[in-house]
Coordinates of C-alpha atoms and ligand atoms in Angstrom, one line a residue:
Chain A
M231 CA 48.5 -22.8 -6.1
S232 CA 48.0 -19.2 -7.1
E233 CA 47.4 -19.9 -10.7
N234 CA 44.9 -17.2 -11.3
G235 CA 46.7 -16.1 -14.4
K236 CA 45.9 -19.4 -16.1
R237 CA 42.4 -19.9 -14.8
K238 CA 39.2 -18.7 -16.6
V239 CA 37.7 -15.5 -15.1
K240 CA 34.4 -16.1 -13.5
V241 CA 33.5 -12.8 -11.9
S242 CA 34.9 -9.4 -12.8
V243 CA 34.2 -6.4 -10.7
N244 CA 34.8 -3.1 -12.5
G245 CA 35.0 0.3 -10.7
L246 CA 32.3 -0.7 -8.2
T247 CA 31.2 2.3 -6.1
K248 CA 28.4 2.5 -3.6
K249 CA 27.1 5.6 -1.7
F250 CA 24.3 5.6 0.9
G251 CA 23.2 9.2 0.5
D252 CA 26.4 11.2 1.2
L253 CA 28.2 8.2 2.8
L254 CA 30.7 6.8 0.4
V255 CA 31.1 3.1 1.4
L256 CA 32.7 1.4 -1.5
D257 CA 35.1 3.5 -3.6
D258 CA 36.0 2.3 -7.1
I259 CA 36.7 -1.3 -6.4
S260 CA 38.0 -3.6 -9.2
F261 CA 39.2 -7.2 -9.2
T262 CA 38.5 -10.6 -10.7
V263 CA 37.6 -14.0 -9.4
A264 CA 38.7 -17.1 -11.2
E265 CA 36.4 -20.0 -11.9
G266 CA 36.4 -22.4 -9.0
E267 CA 38.4 -20.1 -6.8
L268 CA 38.0 -19.8 -3.0
L269 CA 38.5 -16.1 -2.4
C270 CA 38.4 -14.6 1.1
I271 CA 37.6 -10.9 1.8
V272 CA 38.7 -9.5 5.1
G273 CA 38.1 -6.0 6.4
P274 CA 37.2 -4.2 9.6
T275 CA 33.6 -4.2 10.8
G276 CA 31.5 -1.6 9.0
C277 CA 33.8 -1.2 6.0
G278 CA 31.1 -2.4 3.7
K279 CA 31.6 -6.2 3.3
T280 CA 27.9 -7.0 3.5
T281 CA 27.1 -4.1 1.2
F282 CA 29.6 -5.5 -1.3
L283 CA 27.9 -8.9 -1.3
N284 CA 24.5 -7.3 -1.6
L285 CA 25.8 -5.5 -4.7
L286 CA 27.2 -8.7 -6.1
S287 CA 23.9 -10.5 -5.7
R288 CA 21.9 -7.5 -7.0
L289 CA 20.0 -7.1 -3.7
I290 CA 20.9 -3.4 -4.0
P291 CA 22.0 -1.4 -7.1
P292 CA 25.5 0.0 -7.4
T293 CA 26.0 3.8 -7.6
R294 CA 28.7 3.3 -10.3
G295 CA 30.5 0.4 -11.9
N296 CA 29.4 -3.1 -12.7
I297 CA 29.8 -6.7 -11.9
M298 CA 30.1 -9.3 -14.7
I299 CA 29.6 -13.0 -14.3
D300 CA 30.8 -15.0 -17.3
G301 CA 31.0 -11.8 -19.2
E302 CA 27.4 -10.9 -18.6
E303 CA 25.9 -8.3 -16.1
A304 CA 25.2 -10.2 -12.8
D305 CA 21.5 -11.1 -12.4
P306 CA 20.1 -13.5 -9.9
K307 CA 17.4 -14.5 -12.4
K308 CA 20.0 -15.5 -14.9
H309 CA 23.0 -16.6 -12.9
N310 CA 23.2 -19.3 -10.3
I311 CA 24.0 -17.2 -7.2
S312 CA 23.8 -18.5 -3.6
F313 CA 24.1 -16.4 -0.5
V314 CA 24.8 -17.6 3.0
F315 CA 23.8 -14.8 5.3
Q316 CA 25.3 -13.5 8.5
E317 CA 22.0 -14.1 10.2
P318 CA 20.3 -17.5 10.5
S319 CA 18.1 -18.1 7.4
C320 CA 16.2 -21.3 8.0
M321 CA 12.5 -21.0 7.4
P322 CA 10.8 -22.3 10.6
W323 CA 7.9 -23.7 8.6
R324 CA 10.0 -26.0 6.5
T325 CA 11.9 -29.1 7.6
V326 CA 15.7 -29.4 7.2
K327 CA 15.2 -31.2 3.9
E328 CA 12.6 -28.7 2.6
N329 CA 14.9 -25.8 3.6
I330 CA 17.8 -27.3 1.7
A331 CA 15.5 -27.9 -1.3
Y332 CA 14.2 -24.3 -1.4
G333 CA 16.9 -22.9 -3.8
M334 CA 16.4 -25.8 -6.2
E335 CA 12.7 -25.3 -6.1
V336 CA 13.1 -21.6 -7.2
K337 CA 15.5 -22.8 -9.9
K338 CA 12.8 -25.3 -11.0
V339 CA 15.2 -28.3 -10.8
P340 CA 13.3 -31.4 -12.0
R341 CA 11.9 -33.5 -9.2
D342 CA 14.2 -36.6 -9.5
E343 CA 17.3 -34.5 -10.1
L344 CA 16.3 -32.5 -7.0
E345 CA 15.9 -35.6 -4.9
S346 CA 19.2 -37.0 -5.9
R347 CA 21.1 -33.8 -5.3
L348 CA 19.3 -33.4 -1.9
K349 CA 20.5 -36.9 -0.9
K350 CA 24.1 -36.2 -1.9
I351 CA 24.3 -32.8 -0.3
M352 CA 22.7 -34.0 3.0
D353 CA 25.2 -36.8 3.2
L354 CA 28.0 -34.3 2.5
V355 CA 27.1 -32.0 5.4
G356 CA 25.9 -34.8 7.7
L357 CA 22.3 -33.9 7.9
S358 CA 20.7 -37.1 6.5
D359 CA 19.5 -38.2 9.9
S360 CA 17.9 -34.8 10.6
A361 CA 16.1 -34.4 7.3
D362 CA 12.6 -34.3 8.8
L363 CA 13.4 -32.1 11.8
Y364 CA 12.3 -28.5 12.0
P365 CA 14.7 -25.6 12.6
N366 CA 13.6 -25.2 16.2
Q367 CA 14.6 -28.8 16.9
I368 CA 18.2 -28.4 15.7
S369 CA 21.3 -26.6 17.0
S370 CA 22.5 -23.3 15.6
S371 CA 25.5 -25.0 14.0
M372 CA 23.2 -27.4 12.2
E373 CA 21.1 -24.5 11.1
Q374 CA 24.2 -22.9 9.5
R375 CA 24.9 -26.2 7.8
V376 CA 21.4 -26.2 6.4
A377 CA 22.1 -22.8 5.0
I378 CA 25.3 -23.9 3.5
A379 CA 23.8 -27.1 2.1
R380 CA 21.0 -25.1 0.5
A381 CA 23.6 -22.7 -1.0
F382 CA 25.6 -25.6 -2.5
A383 CA 22.6 -27.6 -3.7
V384 CA 21.9 -25.2 -6.6
N385 CA 25.4 -25.8 -8.0
P386 CA 26.0 -22.1 -7.8
D387 CA 28.2 -20.3 -10.3
L388 CA 29.0 -18.0 -7.4
L389 CA 28.6 -18.7 -3.7
L390 CA 28.7 -15.7 -1.4
M391 CA 29.2 -16.3 2.3
D392 CA 28.9 -13.4 4.7
E393 CA 30.7 -14.2 8.0
P394 CA 28.7 -17.4 8.1
Y395 CA 30.6 -18.7 11.2
G396 CA 30.7 -15.5 13.1
Q397 CA 28.2 -16.5 15.8
L398 CA 29.6 -20.0 16.4
D399 CA 32.1 -21.2 19.0
V400 CA 35.7 -22.0 17.9
K401 CA 35.4 -25.8 17.8
L402 CA 32.3 -25.7 15.6
R403 CA 33.9 -23.1 13.4
Y404 CA 37.0 -25.3 12.8
Y405 CA 34.8 -28.2 11.9
L406 CA 32.6 -26.2 9.5
E407 CA 35.7 -24.6 7.9
D408 CA 37.0 -28.0 7.1
E409 CA 33.6 -29.0 5.8
L410 CA 33.4 -26.0 3.6
V411 CA 36.8 -26.8 2.0
R412 CA 35.7 -30.4 1.5
I413 CA 32.5 -29.4 -0.2
W414 CA 34.1 -26.7 -2.3
R415 CA 36.7 -29.2 -3.6
E416 CA 34.1 -31.8 -4.4
L417 CA 31.7 -29.4 -6.1
K418 CA 34.3 -27.0 -7.6
S419 CA 32.1 -23.9 -7.0
T420 CA 33.4 -20.4 -7.0
V421 CA 33.3 -19.0 -3.5
I422 CA 33.6 -15.5 -2.1
F423 CA 33.9 -15.8 1.7
V424 CA 33.7 -12.7 3.8
T425 CA 35.1 -12.6 7.3
H426 CA 36.7 -10.3 9.8
N427 CA 38.6 -13.2 11.2
I428 CA 42.1 -13.2 9.7
E429 CA 43.0 -16.7 10.8
E430 CA 39.8 -18.1 9.2
A431 CA 40.7 -16.3 6.0
V432 CA 44.3 -17.8 5.9
Y433 CA 42.9 -21.2 6.7
L434 CA 40.4 -21.2 3.9
A435 CA 41.5 -18.9 1.1
E436 CA 43.4 -19.4 -2.1
R437 CA 43.7 -15.7 -2.2
I438 CA 42.8 -13.0 0.3
L439 CA 41.5 -9.5 -0.5
V440 CA 42.2 -7.1 2.3
L441 CA 39.8 -4.1 2.4
S442 CA 40.6 -0.7 3.9
N443 CA 38.4 1.4 6.2
K444 CA 35.6 3.5 4.7
P445 CA 35.7 4.8 2.0
T446 CA 36.6 1.2 1.2
T447 CA 39.2 0.2 -1.5
V448 CA 41.1 -3.0 -2.0
K449 CA 44.1 -2.5 0.2
A450 CA 46.1 -5.6 -0.8
E451 CA 45.8 -9.0 -2.4
V452 CA 47.5 -11.9 -0.6
P453 CA 47.9 -15.2 -2.3
V454 CA 47.8 -18.2 0.1
G455 CA 49.6 -21.1 -1.5
L456 CA 49.7 -23.4 1.5
P457 CA 48.9 -27.1 1.0
R458 CA 45.7 -28.5 2.6
P459 CA 44.9 -29.5 5.2
R460 CA 46.5 -26.4 6.7
D461 CA 47.9 -26.1 10.2
F462 CA 47.5 -23.0 12.3
R463 CA 51.0 -23.6 13.8
D464 CA 52.8 -24.1 10.6
P465 CA 55.4 -21.2 10.4
E466 CA 54.4 -20.3 6.9
F467 CA 50.7 -20.1 8.0
V468 CA 51.7 -17.8 10.9
E469 CA 53.8 -15.7 8.5
I470 CA 50.9 -15.1 6.2
R471 CA 48.6 -14.4 9.1
K472 CA 51.1 -11.7 10.4
R473 CA 51.3 -10.1 6.9
V474 CA 47.5 -9.8 6.7
T475 CA 47.3 -8.5 10.3
D476 CA 49.9 -5.9 9.6
L477 CA 48.0 -4.7 6.5
I478 CA 44.9 -4.2 8.5
K479 CA 46.8 -2.5 11.3
W480 CA 48.4 -0.1 8.8
W481 CA 46.0 2.8 9.4
Chain B
M89 CA 10.2 -24.8 43.6
S90 CA 7.3 -24.5 41.2
D91 CA 7.0 -21.6 38.8
K92 CA 3.2 -21.6 39.3
P93 CA 1.8 -18.5 41.2
S94 CA 1.5 -20.4 44.5
S95 CA 1.3 -24.1 45.4
G96 CA -1.7 -25.8 47.1
N97 CA -3.3 -29.1 47.5
S98 CA -4.2 -30.1 43.9
K99 CA -7.4 -32.0 44.9
V100 CA -8.8 -28.9 46.6
L101 CA -7.7 -26.8 43.6
K102 CA -9.8 -29.0 41.3
I103 CA -13.0 -28.5 43.3
L104 CA -12.6 -24.7 43.8
P105 CA -14.1 -23.6 40.4
Y106 CA -17.2 -25.7 41.1
L107 CA -17.5 -24.4 44.6
S108 CA -17.4 -20.8 43.5
L109 CA -20.0 -21.5 40.7
L110 CA -22.3 -23.2 43.2
T111 CA -21.9 -20.3 45.6
V112 CA -22.9 -17.8 42.9
L113 CA -25.9 -19.8 41.9
A114 CA -27.0 -20.3 45.5
V115 CA -26.6 -16.6 46.4
W116 CA -28.5 -15.7 43.2
E117 CA -31.3 -18.1 44.0
L118 CA -31.4 -16.8 47.6
I119 CA -31.6 -13.1 46.8
V120 CA -34.6 -13.6 44.6
D121 CA -36.3 -16.2 46.8
T122 CA -36.0 -14.0 49.9
G123 CA -37.4 -11.1 47.9
L124 CA -34.3 -9.0 48.1
V125 CA -34.6 -8.6 44.4
P126 CA -38.1 -8.8 43.0
N127 CA -38.7 -11.8 40.8
T128 CA -40.1 -9.5 38.0
L129 CA -36.6 -8.1 37.6
L130 CA -34.5 -11.2 37.9
A131 CA -35.2 -14.9 37.3
T132 CA -33.9 -17.6 39.6
P133 CA -31.5 -20.2 38.3
A134 CA -34.2 -22.8 38.9
Q135 CA -36.6 -20.9 36.7
V136 CA -34.1 -20.5 34.0
L137 CA -33.3 -24.3 34.1
K138 CA -37.0 -25.0 33.9
L139 CA -37.5 -22.7 31.0
F140 CA -34.5 -24.3 29.3
I141 CA -36.0 -27.7 29.5
Y142 CA -39.4 -26.4 28.4
K143 CA -37.9 -24.6 25.4
L144 CA -36.1 -27.7 24.2
N145 CA -39.4 -28.9 22.6
H146 CA -41.8 -26.0 22.8
A147 CA -42.0 -23.2 20.3
D148 CA -44.2 -20.9 22.4
P149 CA -44.3 -18.2 23.6
D150 CA -41.7 -16.7 21.2
G151 CA -42.3 -18.8 18.1
A152 CA -39.4 -21.3 17.9
V153 CA -37.8 -24.1 19.9
L154 CA -34.4 -23.3 21.5
I155 CA -32.3 -25.2 19.0
V156 CA -33.8 -23.2 16.1
H157 CA -32.7 -20.0 17.8
V158 CA -29.2 -21.4 18.3
L159 CA -29.0 -22.7 14.7
T160 CA -30.3 -19.4 13.3
S161 CA -27.6 -17.5 15.2
V162 CA -24.8 -19.9 14.4
G163 CA -25.9 -20.0 10.7
E164 CA -25.8 -16.2 10.4
A165 CA -22.6 -15.9 12.3
L166 CA -20.8 -18.6 10.3
T167 CA -22.0 -17.1 7.0
G168 CA -20.7 -13.7 7.8
Y169 CA -17.6 -15.0 9.4
I170 CA -16.5 -17.3 6.6
L171 CA -17.1 -14.5 4.1
A172 CA -15.0 -12.2 6.2
L173 CA -12.2 -14.8 6.2
L174 CA -12.5 -15.5 2.5
I175 CA -12.2 -11.8 1.6
G176 CA -10.3 -10.4 4.5
I177 CA -7.3 -12.8 4.7
P178 CA -6.3 -12.7 1.0
L179 CA -6.8 -8.9 1.0
G180 CA -4.7 -8.4 4.1
L181 CA -1.9 -10.7 2.7
L182 CA -1.8 -8.9 -0.6
M183 CA -1.8 -5.5 1.0
G184 CA 1.2 -6.7 3.1
W185 CA 3.3 -7.5 0.2
F186 CA 2.1 -5.6 -2.9
V187 CA 2.4 -1.8 -2.5
V188 CA -0.2 -1.3 -5.2
A189 CA -2.8 -3.4 -3.2
E190 CA -2.0 -1.4 -0.1
G191 CA -2.1 1.9 -1.9
L192 CA -5.5 1.1 -3.3
V193 CA -7.2 -0.5 -0.4
R194 CA -5.7 1.1 2.7
P195 CA -7.5 4.5 2.4
I196 CA -10.9 2.9 2.1
F197 CA -10.1 0.5 4.9
E198 CA -8.9 3.3 7.2
M199 CA -12.0 5.3 6.4
I200 CA -14.4 2.4 7.3
R201 CA -12.4 0.9 10.2
P202 CA -13.3 3.5 12.9
I203 CA -17.0 3.0 12.3
P204 CA -18.2 0.4 14.9
P205 CA -19.8 -2.5 13.0
V206 CA -23.1 -2.2 15.0
A207 CA -23.5 1.3 13.5
W208 CA -24.1 -0.4 10.2
I209 CA -27.2 -2.2 11.5
P210 CA -29.8 0.4 10.5
L211 CA -28.4 0.7 7.0
A212 CA -28.2 -3.1 6.7
I213 CA -31.8 -3.5 7.7
F214 CA -32.6 -0.8 5.0
W215 CA -30.7 -2.8 2.4
F216 CA -31.3 -6.4 3.2
G217 CA -34.2 -6.6 5.7
I218 CA -34.1 -8.5 8.9
G219 CA -33.2 -11.9 7.3
L220 CA -29.9 -13.8 7.1
T221 CA -28.4 -11.4 4.5
G222 CA -28.5 -8.3 6.6
K223 CA -27.1 -10.1 9.7
A224 CA -24.4 -11.8 7.6
F225 CA -23.4 -8.4 6.3
I226 CA -23.0 -6.9 9.8
I227 CA -20.9 -9.9 10.9
W228 CA -18.8 -9.7 7.7
A229 CA -18.1 -6.1 8.4
S230 CA -17.0 -6.8 12.0
G231 CA -15.0 -9.9 11.2
I232 CA -13.1 -8.6 8.2
V233 CA -11.3 -5.9 10.1
P234 CA -9.2 -8.2 12.3
C235 CA -8.7 -10.6 9.4
V236 CA -7.2 -7.8 7.2
I237 CA -5.1 -6.4 10.0
N238 CA -3.6 -9.6 11.2
S239 CA -2.8 -10.9 7.7
F240 CA -1.3 -7.6 6.8
V241 CA 0.9 -7.4 9.9
G242 CA 1.8 -11.1 9.5
V243 CA 3.2 -10.5 6.0
R244 CA 5.0 -7.3 7.1
M245 CA 6.7 -9.1 10.0
T246 CA 8.3 -11.6 7.6
N247 CA 12.0 -11.9 8.5
P248 CA 13.7 -9.9 5.7
V249 CA 16.5 -12.4 5.6
Y250 CA 14.1 -15.0 4.1
I251 CA 13.1 -12.5 1.4
R252 CA 16.7 -11.6 0.6
M253 CA 17.6 -15.2 0.4
A254 CA 14.7 -15.9 -2.0
R255 CA 15.7 -13.0 -4.2
T256 CA 19.3 -14.1 -4.5
Y257 CA 18.0 -17.4 -5.9
G258 CA 16.1 -15.4 -8.4
A259 CA 12.6 -15.9 -7.0
S260 CA 9.9 -13.5 -8.4
D261 CA 7.8 -11.2 -6.3
W262 CA 4.8 -13.6 -6.6
E263 CA 6.9 -16.6 -5.7
I264 CA 8.3 -14.8 -2.6
F265 CA 4.7 -13.9 -1.6
R266 CA 3.5 -17.5 -1.9
K267 CA 6.4 -19.4 -0.6
I268 CA 7.8 -17.0 2.0
C269 CA 5.3 -14.3 3.1
I270 CA 2.2 -16.4 3.4
P271 CA 3.7 -19.3 5.4
S272 CA 5.5 -16.8 7.6
A273 CA 2.2 -14.8 8.2
L274 CA 0.1 -17.9 9.1
P275 CA 0.5 -17.8 12.9
M276 CA -0.6 -14.2 12.9
V277 CA -3.5 -15.0 10.6
F278 CA -4.7 -17.8 12.9
G279 CA -4.5 -15.4 15.8
G280 CA -6.8 -13.1 13.9
L281 CA -9.4 -15.9 13.5
Q282 CA -10.3 -15.9 17.2
V283 CA -10.3 -12.1 17.4
A284 CA -12.6 -12.0 14.3
L285 CA -14.9 -14.6 15.8
A286 CA -15.3 -12.7 19.0
A287 CA -16.1 -9.5 17.1
S288 CA -18.6 -11.4 14.8
W289 CA -20.5 -13.0 17.7
T290 CA -20.8 -9.6 19.5
A291 CA -22.1 -7.9 16.4
L292 CA -24.5 -10.7 15.7
V293 CA -26.2 -10.5 19.1
A294 CA -26.5 -6.8 18.8
A295 CA -28.0 -7.1 15.3
E296 CA -30.5 -9.7 16.5
L297 CA -31.5 -7.6 19.5
I298 CA -32.6 -4.9 17.1
A299 CA -34.0 -6.8 14.1
A300 CA -34.8 -10.4 13.8
D301 CA -37.5 -13.0 13.9
A302 CA -35.4 -15.8 15.3
G303 CA -32.0 -16.3 16.9
L304 CA -30.6 -15.9 20.4
G305 CA -30.6 -12.1 20.4
F306 CA -34.3 -12.3 19.3
L307 CA -35.0 -14.6 22.3
I308 CA -33.6 -12.0 24.6
T309 CA -35.7 -9.2 23.0
M310 CA -38.8 -11.4 23.3
G311 CA -38.1 -12.0 27.0
R312 CA -38.1 -8.3 27.5
R313 CA -41.3 -7.8 25.5
L314 CA -43.1 -10.6 27.2
L315 CA -41.8 -9.5 30.6
M316 CA -40.1 -12.9 31.1
P317 CA -36.9 -12.3 33.0
D318 CA -36.1 -16.1 32.8
M319 CA -36.2 -15.9 29.0
I320 CA -33.8 -13.0 29.0
V321 CA -31.3 -14.8 31.2
L322 CA -31.7 -18.1 29.2
G323 CA -30.9 -16.1 26.0
M324 CA -27.9 -14.6 27.6
I325 CA -26.6 -17.9 28.9
M326 CA -27.1 -19.5 25.5
V327 CA -25.2 -16.7 23.7
G328 CA -22.3 -17.3 26.1
L329 CA -22.3 -21.1 25.8
T330 CA -22.7 -21.1 22.0
G331 CA -19.9 -18.5 21.6
V332 CA -17.6 -20.7 23.7
A333 CA -18.5 -23.8 21.7
I334 CA -17.7 -22.1 18.4
G335 CA -14.5 -20.8 19.8
I336 CA -13.4 -24.3 20.9
I337 CA -14.2 -25.7 17.5
I338 CA -12.3 -23.0 15.7
D339 CA -9.4 -23.5 18.1
R340 CA -9.4 -27.3 17.3
V341 CA -9.4 -26.7 13.5
E342 CA -6.6 -24.1 13.9
K343 CA -4.5 -26.4 16.0
R344 CA -4.9 -29.2 13.5
L345 CA -3.9 -26.9 10.6
V346 CA -0.9 -25.5 12.4
A347 CA 0.2 -29.0 13.5
G348 CA 0.1 -30.0 9.8
M349 CA 2.5 -27.3 8.9
R350 CA 5.0 -27.1 11.8
R351 CA 5.2 -28.9 15.0
Ligands
ADP568 N1 20.9 0.5 3.7 C1 21.8 1.3 4.2 N2 21.6 2.6 4.3 C2 22.5 3.4 4.9 N3 23.7 3.0 5.3 C3 24.0 1.7 5.2 C4 23.1 0.8 4.6 N4 23.7 -0.4 4.6 C5 24.9 -0.3 5.2 N5 25.1 1.0 5.5 C6 26.4 1.6 6.0 O1 27.4 1.1 5.2 C7 28.5 0.8 6.0 C8 29.0 -0.7 5.7 O2 28.0 -1.6 6.2 P1 28.2 -3.1 6.1 O3 28.3 -3.4 4.6 O4 27.1 -3.8 6.8 O5 29.6 -3.4 6.8 P2 30.3 -4.8 7.2 O6 29.4 -5.9 6.7 O7 31.6 -4.7 6.6 O8 30.4 -4.8 8.7 C9 28.1 1.0 7.5 O9 28.7 2.2 7.9 C10 26.7 1.0 7.4 O10 26.2 1.9 8.4
MG569 MG1 28.4 -7.5 7.7

């Protein structure tokens, strides 16, 4: 399935560099993401994964280099970018349904289009029965699903996910990982999924970018061509997981 | 085990507050009746009650029936209070989000804030006389401070994740202010309403003590001038009761508003 050569380039990152004062965090990073690709980025804690996503979504400016989406400089006002944050991001004053609708409201999606997309996405993530509940009435895994539903609802050109399942227990994580793959296949979005969990990356990714320690560069690129649904015990799966683990252990 | 401070018979607990109130009233009545405290300095509860009933429909000796004093005070208080909310809350909210608003307003605000509102009374009399306008101004000046501060802090305490999320969807500063910062600040803003009310009510009574021709503070002043300790005490009690009543009403309104927004 690694057919990146044939697929259209969605995102291209060129010579991206970020310094905080004297601290060089990202050092001259370049790569491309194909349209509709599910790319995982793994790297040790503190290597700059969150910083990298913040740059991609223009929350902070790069020191050098640029990020192009469809050949244009990335811009949240122009491009359809969604970000699922590491921290819970449900607004407590909005119901589940209103939280999911937020991104579409900002994008000024017409009312009836918004309603029909809401219905579809809530069915997809299994939140239809909880539509009118408030965040303090639902579990943290449901909150994370709200964030994911909100992110997918805008039909993003680029979906950024920052260790979205880091805080959840293993069982829920497995469940939500499957859910992510299902939604991604159905909606054909381009996804960059950041994690420090290697197994999660091998389970999800079409391709894995392995980052080094600070100052961070792309250490290696590992295509994952396994068929889905994937099995953690499949020898090929274990083999790829070992390869990525060794890459991270290298230093 | 209960998490209450200590357990006891609930029926007994229910009577206790009444019991303690009755005791205070009885002791109060007794120390005046027995001459321990001269009646010229302190009125008995019975005298206050008698005056209360008398003042319900008699304008003399101070010039107005009780309800007129109450309504005068409430009218002045609400005028100033509502003006304080209308100006203070938007100002505080804007200062919390827009650096330009903060940069412009904050120095003035910080300069005026340390001046106790009652210190404005002489100037207010100078400018507006002893009518409603002057009093409304004093109350406005005392009520606006907590309104500004709470709204400002409420916006500043907005969880930055919500703001970042809004930005990644391409929301403008103004949209973030309206859809994220304001709803997020509302609980703090509502907290400020009660603080502002307490400040307003205190300032009002102080203003009326000094300059007025009606109102509860004026009733107290008249009691002093006419050497009527029962009128002083009646005025004090009415100030307390009216303050509590307004507080309860504001609390109700607030609860209803908050319930409409989140459960
Ligand atoms: N705003 C900032 N100012 C200064 N240093 C920062 C800032 N944001 C992140 N850093 C530093 O950049 C490095 C990478 O952080 P981060 O991107 O959060 O790592 P990760 O998400 O991979 O765990 C850390 O050393 C962190 O201290
Ligand atoms: Mg991080």
